[in-house]
Short mmCIF file of C-alpha atoms in Angstrom, two decimals:
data_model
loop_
_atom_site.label_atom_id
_atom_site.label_comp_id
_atom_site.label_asym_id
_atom_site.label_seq_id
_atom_site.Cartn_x
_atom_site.Cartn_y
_atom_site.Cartn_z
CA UNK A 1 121.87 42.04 106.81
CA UNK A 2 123.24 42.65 103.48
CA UNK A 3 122.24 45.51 101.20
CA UNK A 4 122.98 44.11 98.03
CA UNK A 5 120.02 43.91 95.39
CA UNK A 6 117.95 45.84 98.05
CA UNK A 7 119.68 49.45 98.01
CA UNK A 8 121.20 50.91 95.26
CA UNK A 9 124.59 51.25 97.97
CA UNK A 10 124.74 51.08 101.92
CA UNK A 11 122.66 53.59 103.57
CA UNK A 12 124.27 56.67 104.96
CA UNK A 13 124.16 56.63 108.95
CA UNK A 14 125.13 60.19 111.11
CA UNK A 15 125.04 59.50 114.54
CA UNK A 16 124.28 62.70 116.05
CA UNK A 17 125.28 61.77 119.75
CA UNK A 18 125.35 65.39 121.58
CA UNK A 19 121.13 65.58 120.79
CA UNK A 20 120.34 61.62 120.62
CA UNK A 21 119.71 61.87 116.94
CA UNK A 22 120.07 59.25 114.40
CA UNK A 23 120.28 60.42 110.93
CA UNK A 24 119.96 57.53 107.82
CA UNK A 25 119.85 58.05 104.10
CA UNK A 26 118.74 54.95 102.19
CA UNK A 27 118.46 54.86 97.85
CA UNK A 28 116.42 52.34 96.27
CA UNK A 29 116.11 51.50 92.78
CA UNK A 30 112.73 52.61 91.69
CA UNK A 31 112.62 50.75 88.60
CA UNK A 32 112.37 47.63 90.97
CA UNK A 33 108.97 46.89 92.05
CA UNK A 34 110.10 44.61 95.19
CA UNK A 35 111.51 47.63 97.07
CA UNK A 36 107.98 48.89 97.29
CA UNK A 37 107.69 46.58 100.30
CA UNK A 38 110.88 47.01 101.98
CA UNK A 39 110.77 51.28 101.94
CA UNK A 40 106.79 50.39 103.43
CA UNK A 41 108.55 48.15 106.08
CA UNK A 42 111.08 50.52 106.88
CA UNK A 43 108.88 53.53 107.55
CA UNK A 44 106.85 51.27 109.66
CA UNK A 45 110.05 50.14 111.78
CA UNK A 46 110.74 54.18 111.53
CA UNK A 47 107.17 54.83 113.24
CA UNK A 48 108.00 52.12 115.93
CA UNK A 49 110.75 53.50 117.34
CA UNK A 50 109.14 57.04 117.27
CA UNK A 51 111.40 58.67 114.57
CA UNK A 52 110.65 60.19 111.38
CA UNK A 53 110.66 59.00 107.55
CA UNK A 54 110.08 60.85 104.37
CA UNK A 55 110.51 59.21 100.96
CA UNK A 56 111.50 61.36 97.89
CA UNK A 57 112.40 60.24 94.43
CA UNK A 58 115.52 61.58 92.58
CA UNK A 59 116.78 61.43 89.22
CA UNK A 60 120.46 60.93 88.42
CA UNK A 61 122.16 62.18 85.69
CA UNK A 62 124.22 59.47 83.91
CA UNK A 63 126.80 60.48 81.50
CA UNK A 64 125.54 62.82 78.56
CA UNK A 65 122.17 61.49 77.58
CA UNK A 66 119.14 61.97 79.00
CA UNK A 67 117.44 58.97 78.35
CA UNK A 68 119.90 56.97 80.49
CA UNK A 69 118.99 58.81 83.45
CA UNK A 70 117.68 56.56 86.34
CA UNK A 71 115.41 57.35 89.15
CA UNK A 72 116.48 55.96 92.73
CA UNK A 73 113.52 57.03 95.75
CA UNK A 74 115.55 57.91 98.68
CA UNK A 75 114.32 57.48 102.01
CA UNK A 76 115.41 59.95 104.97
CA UNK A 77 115.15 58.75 108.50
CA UNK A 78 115.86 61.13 111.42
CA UNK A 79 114.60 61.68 114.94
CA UNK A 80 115.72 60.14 118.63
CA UNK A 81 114.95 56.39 118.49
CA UNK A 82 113.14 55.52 121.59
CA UNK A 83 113.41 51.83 122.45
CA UNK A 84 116.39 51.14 120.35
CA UNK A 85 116.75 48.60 122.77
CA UNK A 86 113.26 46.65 122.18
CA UNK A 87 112.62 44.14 119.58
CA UNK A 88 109.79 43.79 117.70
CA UNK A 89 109.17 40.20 118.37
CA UNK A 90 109.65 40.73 121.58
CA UNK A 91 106.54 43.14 121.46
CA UNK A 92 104.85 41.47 120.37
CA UNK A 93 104.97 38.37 122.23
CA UNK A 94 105.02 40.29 125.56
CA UNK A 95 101.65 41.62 124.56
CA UNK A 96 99.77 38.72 123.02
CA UNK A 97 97.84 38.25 126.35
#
């Protein structure tokens, strides 16, 4: 998967191995209406998996003036993921029955 014109840069990933955690930072441009659906997407692959999401926005300072400032929302993902190993599709098609 590639990041570009979806994040504002990669996400930050901390594996936190000793407790099973997972730790991701992700910044989207929030001047750009078509990352609405993907931060909506990711929280619900977030509550899938059982781990947490919070979405924030946060304004950075560009150089000197303030009207140049741009916001980015950031979305923080943390938690143990349970059923890393499952697929989606493969959910669902187990369970169509």
């Amino acid at each position: 998967f590639r990041w570009d014109g979806v994040t504002t840069e990669p996400p930050s990933l901390v594996d936190r191995s000793e407790r099973g955690e997972r730790h991701a930072s992700f910044r989207f441009d929030a001047t750009v209406p078509q990352t609405s659906l993907y931060r909506l997407i990711l929280h619900g692959v977030c509550q899938f998996h059982g781990m947490r999401s919070v979405s924030s926005t946060k304004e950075l300072k560009t150089s000197g003036c303030a009207d140049q400032n741009s916001k980015v929302r950031v979305l923080r993902v943390y938690g143990k993921c349970l059923g890393c190993d499952w697929k989606l599709k493969e959910y669902v098609v187990k369970n169509e029955t």
